[in-house]
């Protein structure tokens, strides 16, 4: 049986907020999976994948439970804002585990953490490149006492790259996976799709990843597919930013392998003069690239995965 319900909150800042939620109870006991989408409201392929997966899920075959929220950041979805929540301008995936005595995004993160993430046995958070990002598919897990389970979950999604995020070198903090890891919940973020598009191939890759991940967890029958032969590990993420605002012209595409010192693109002023050239600080792979020419000072340009290796040797 799959129940559709609406999540409402008792906090005054979230008084008008309503989130769609699926609750799927299997015919036999098993893990409790928290499945999230729309932490960023413009990542449409991942949102669609959660909805389609839950509507197609056969609970007769399911072992355990799935609690799924396809759009967490519903106000950014409605406002079509890239990355940030319109109420306070914060990136929700920098706010976890959140706080009840702060602004809208922090309060929402706290409720999502306390009511959905912390009570679960395992979590999957589906993402993609936002409205101005092109992206090479990858899965990410956190350094933690439960990282072996999280790594296995990330690998089961069967994307080309698997990124390990260590607290000391991570470019960001406050993510769903870092909060889950701190609470002892194995978790992975899966990134497919981007550029503000609803892409059927990206939706299908998410659906295939979900199906294999649930088989890996023993929640669906059948053996999971083994890791793809070209899957690679990423030991570290390097995010490259511009110094000043301007016009960004990338010279690389998502998925491109680059060498240290190679040109990634240039930032120009609005007269067309180059003000900054961006070079790769290390060998690596371009996991995402900003596709919008308009960039602010300290704007994010490129996400470079470095320390690339054999997945079996990580």
JSON list of N, CA and C in Angstrom, two decimals, residues 77-109:
[
{"chain": "A", "resi": 77, "resn": "UNK", "atom": "N", "xyz": [10.89, 25.93, -5.81]},
{"chain": "A", "resi": 77, "resn": "UNK", "atom": "CA", "xyz": [10.31, 25.32, -7.00]},
{"chain": "A", "resi": 77, "resn": "UNK", "atom": "C", "xyz": [9.28, 26.26, -7.63]},
{"chain": "A", "resi": 78, "resn": "UNK", "atom": "N", "xyz": [8.40, 26.80, -6.81]},
{"chain": "A", "resi": 78, "resn": "UNK", "atom": "CA", "xyz": [7.34, 27.67, -7.34]},
{"chain": "A", "resi": 78, "resn": "UNK", "atom": "C", "xyz": [7.90, 29.00, -7.85]},
{"chain": "A", "resi": 79, "resn": "UNK", "atom": "N", "xyz": [8.92, 29.51, -7.18]},
{"chain": "A", "resi": 79, "resn": "UNK", "atom": "CA", "xyz": [9.50, 30.79, -7.59]},
{"chain": "A", "resi": 79, "resn": "UNK", "atom": "C", "xyz": [10.54, 30.65, -8.69]},
{"chain": "A", "resi": 80, "resn": "UNK", "atom": "N", "xyz": [10.91, 29.40, -9.03]},
{"chain": "A", "resi": 80, "resn": "UNK", "atom": "CA", "xyz": [11.94, 29.12, -10.04]},
{"chain": "A", "resi": 80, "resn": "UNK", "atom": "C", "xyz": [13.27, 29.79, -9.68]},
{"chain": "A", "resi": 81, "resn": "UNK", "atom": "N", "xyz": [13.64, 29.70, -8.44]},
{"chain": "A", "resi": 81, "resn": "UNK", "atom": "CA", "xyz": [14.92, 30.28, -8.01]},
{"chain": "A", "resi": 81, "resn": "UNK", "atom": "C", "xyz": [16.00, 29.20, -8.01]},
{"chain": "A", "resi": 82, "resn": "UNK", "atom": "N", "xyz": [17.11, 29.49, -8.64]},
{"chain": "A", "resi": 82, "resn": "UNK", "atom": "CA", "xyz": [18.23, 28.55, -8.66]},
{"chain": "A", "resi": 82, "resn": "UNK", "atom": "C", "xyz": [18.96, 28.58, -7.32]},
{"chain": "A", "resi": 83, "resn": "UNK", "atom": "N", "xyz": [19.22, 27.41, -6.77]},
{"chain": "A", "resi": 83, "resn": "UNK", "atom": "CA", "xyz": [20.06, 27.20, -5.59]},
{"chain": "A", "resi": 83, "resn": "UNK", "atom": "C", "xyz": [19.41, 27.62, -4.27]},
{"chain": "A", "resi": 84, "resn": "UNK", "atom": "N", "xyz": [18.79, 28.80, -4.21]},
{"chain": "A", "resi": 84, "resn": "UNK", "atom": "CA", "xyz": [18.45, 29.37, -2.90]},
{"chain": "A", "resi": 84, "resn": "UNK", "atom": "C", "xyz": [16.94, 29.40, -2.66]},
{"chain": "A", "resi": 85, "resn": "UNK", "atom": "N", "xyz": [16.60, 29.48, -1.38]},
{"chain": "A", "resi": 85, "resn": "UNK", "atom": "CA", "xyz": [15.22, 29.59, -0.94]},
{"chain": "A", "resi": 85, "resn": "UNK", "atom": "C", "xyz": [14.82, 31.06, -0.97]},
{"chain": "A", "resi": 86, "resn": "UNK", "atom": "N", "xyz": [13.70, 31.42, -1.59]},
{"chain": "A", "resi": 86, "resn": "UNK", "atom": "CA", "xyz": [13.37, 32.85, -1.74]},
{"chain": "A", "resi": 86, "resn": "UNK", "atom": "C", "xyz": [13.10, 33.57, -0.42]},
{"chain": "A", "resi": 87, "resn": "UNK", "atom": "N", "xyz": [12.66, 32.85, 0.60]},
{"chain": "A", "resi": 87, "resn": "UNK", "atom": "CA", "xyz": [12.33, 33.52, 1.87]},
{"chain": "A", "resi": 87, "resn": "UNK", "atom": "C", "xyz": [13.53, 34.15, 2.55]},
{"chain": "A", "resi": 88, "resn": "UNK", "atom": "N", "xyz": [14.71, 33.54, 2.44]},
{"chain": "A", "resi": 88, "resn": "UNK", "atom": "CA", "xyz": [15.87, 34.09, 3.15]},
{"chain": "A", "resi": 88, "resn": "UNK", "atom": "C", "xyz": [17.15, 34.09, 2.31]},
{"chain": "A", "resi": 89, "resn": "UNK", "atom": "N", "xyz": [17.08, 33.64, 1.05]},
{"chain": "A", "resi": 89, "resn": "UNK", "atom": "CA", "xyz": [18.25, 33.65, 0.19]},
{"chain": "A", "resi": 89, "resn": "UNK", "atom": "C", "xyz": [19.31, 32.63, 0.55]},
{"chain": "A", "resi": 90, "resn": "UNK", "atom": "N", "xyz": [18.97, 31.63, 1.35]},
{"chain": "A", "resi": 90, "resn": "UNK", "atom": "CA", "xyz": [19.94, 30.62, 1.75]},
{"chain": "A", "resi": 90, "resn": "UNK", "atom": "C", "xyz": [19.81, 29.38, 0.86]},
{"chain": "A", "resi": 91, "resn": "UNK", "atom": "N", "xyz": [20.93, 28.69, 0.70]},
{"chain": "A", "resi": 91, "resn": "UNK", "atom": "CA", "xyz": [20.94, 27.40, 0.03]},
{"chain": "A", "resi": 91, "resn": "UNK", "atom": "C", "xyz": [20.56, 26.34, 1.06]},
{"chain": "A", "resi": 92, "resn": "UNK", "atom": "N", "xyz": [19.42, 25.68, 0.84]},
{"chain": "A", "resi": 92, "resn": "UNK", "atom": "CA", "xyz": [18.92, 24.72, 1.83]},
{"chain": "A", "resi": 92, "resn": "UNK", "atom": "C", "xyz": [19.92, 23.61, 2.11]},
{"chain": "A", "resi": 93, "resn": "UNK", "atom": "N", "xyz": [20.68, 23.22, 1.10]},
{"chain": "A", "resi": 93, "resn": "UNK", "atom": "CA", "xyz": [21.65, 22.14, 1.31]},
{"chain": "A", "resi": 93, "resn": "UNK", "atom": "C", "xyz": [22.97, 22.63, 1.90]},
{"chain": "A", "resi": 94, "resn": "UNK", "atom": "N", "xyz": [22.91, 23.74, 2.60]},
{"chain": "A", "resi": 94, "resn": "UNK", "atom": "CA", "xyz": [24.01, 24.21, 3.45]},
{"chain": "A", "resi": 94, "resn": "UNK", "atom": "C", "xyz": [23.51, 24.42, 4.88]},
{"chain": "A", "resi": 95, "resn": "UNK", "atom": "N", "xyz": [22.27, 24.06, 5.15]},
{"chain": "A", "resi": 95, "resn": "UNK", "atom": "CA", "xyz": [21.61, 24.41, 6.42]},
{"chain": "A", "resi": 95, "resn": "UNK", "atom": "C", "xyz": [21.37, 23.23, 7.35]},
{"chain": "A", "resi": 96, "resn": "UNK", "atom": "N", "xyz": [21.63, 22.00, 6.91]},
{"chain": "A", "resi": 96, "resn": "UNK", "atom": "CA", "xyz": [21.34, 20.83, 7.74]},
{"chain": "A", "resi": 96, "resn": "UNK", "atom": "C", "xyz": [22.40, 20.64, 8.83]},
{"chain": "A", "resi": 97, "resn": "UNK", "atom": "N", "xyz": [22.04, 20.18, 10.02]},
{"chain": "A", "resi": 97, "resn": "UNK", "atom": "CA", "xyz": [20.72, 19.67, 10.41]},
{"chain": "A", "resi": 97, "resn": "UNK", "atom": "C", "xyz": [19.69, 20.75, 10.74]},
{"chain": "A", "resi": 98, "resn": "UNK", "atom": "N", "xyz": [20.08, 22.02, 10.66]},
{"chain": "A", "resi": 98, "resn": "UNK", "atom": "CA", "xyz": [19.11, 23.09, 10.83]},
{"chain": "A", "resi": 98, "resn": "UNK", "atom": "C", "xyz": [18.95, 23.53, 12.28]},
{"chain": "A", "resi": 99, "resn": "UNK", "atom": "N", "xyz": [18.04, 24.47, 12.48]},
{"chain": "A", "resi": 99, "resn": "UNK", "atom": "CA", "xyz": [17.79, 25.03, 13.82]},
{"chain": "A", "resi": 99, "resn": "UNK", "atom": "C", "xyz": [16.39, 25.59, 13.85]},
{"chain": "A", "resi": 100, "resn": "UNK", "atom": "N", "xyz": [15.72, 25.47, 14.99]},
{"chain": "A", "resi": 100, "resn": "UNK", "atom": "CA", "xyz": [14.36, 25.97, 15.13]},
{"chain": "A", "resi": 100, "resn": "UNK", "atom": "C", "xyz": [14.29, 27.46, 15.44]},
{"chain": "A", "resi": 101, "resn": "UNK", "atom": "N", "xyz": [15.42, 28.05, 15.83]},
{"chain": "A", "resi": 101, "resn": "UNK", "atom": "CA", "xyz": [15.42, 29.45, 16.24]},
{"chain": "A", "resi": 101, "resn": "UNK", "atom": "C", "xyz": [16.16, 30.33, 15.24]},
{"chain": "A", "resi": 102, "resn": "UNK", "atom": "N", "xyz": [16.09, 29.98, 13.96]},
{"chain": "A", "resi": 102, "resn": "UNK", "atom": "CA", "xyz": [16.80, 30.72, 12.92]},
{"chain": "A", "resi": 102, "resn": "UNK", "atom": "C", "xyz": [15.82, 31.12, 11.82]},
{"chain": "A", "resi": 103, "resn": "UNK", "atom": "N", "xyz": [16.32, 31.24, 10.58]},
{"chain": "A", "resi": 103, "resn": "UNK", "atom": "CA", "xyz": [15.47, 31.69, 9.49]},
{"chain": "A", "resi": 103, "resn": "UNK", "atom": "C", "xyz": [14.79, 30.51, 8.80]},
{"chain": "A", "resi": 104, "resn": "UNK", "atom": "N", "xyz": [13.98, 30.82, 7.80]},
{"chain": "A", "resi": 104, "resn": "UNK", "atom": "CA", "xyz": [13.11, 29.85, 7.13]},
{"chain": "A", "resi": 104, "resn": "UNK", "atom": "C", "xyz": [13.85, 28.57, 6.73]},
{"chain": "A", "resi": 105, "resn": "UNK", "atom": "N", "xyz": [14.98, 28.71, 6.03]},
{"chain": "A", "resi": 105, "resn": "UNK", "atom": "CA", "xyz": [15.69, 27.53, 5.53]},
{"chain": "A", "resi": 105, "resn": "UNK", "atom": "C", "xyz": [16.21, 26.66, 6.66]},
{"chain": "A", "resi": 106, "resn": "UNK", "atom": "N", "xyz": [16.74, 27.27, 7.70]},
{"chain": "A", "resi": 106, "resn": "UNK", "atom": "CA", "xyz": [17.25, 26.52, 8.84]},
{"chain": "A", "resi": 106, "resn": "UNK", "atom": "C", "xyz": [16.14, 25.75, 9.55]},
{"chain": "A", "resi": 107, "resn": "UNK", "atom": "N", "xyz": [14.98, 26.41, 9.68]},
{"chain": "A", "resi": 107, "resn": "UNK", "atom": "CA", "xyz": [13.84, 25.77, 10.34]},
{"chain": "A", "resi": 107, "resn": "UNK", "atom": "C", "xyz": [13.33, 24.60, 9.50]},
{"chain": "A", "resi": 108, "resn": "UNK", "atom": "N", "xyz": [13.22, 24.80, 8.18]},
{"chain": "A", "resi": 108, "resn": "UNK", "atom": "CA", "xyz": [12.78, 23.72, 7.31]},
{"chain": "A", "resi": 108, "resn": "UNK", "atom": "C", "xyz": [13.76, 22.56, 7.37]},
{"chain": "A", "resi": 109, "resn": "UNK", "atom": "N", "xyz": [15.06, 22.85, 7.32]},
{"chain": "A", "resi": 109, "resn": "UNK", "atom": "CA", "xyz": [16.07, 21.79, 7.40]},
{"chain": "A", "resi": 109, "resn": "UNK", "atom": "C", "xyz": [15.95, 21.01, 8.70]}
]
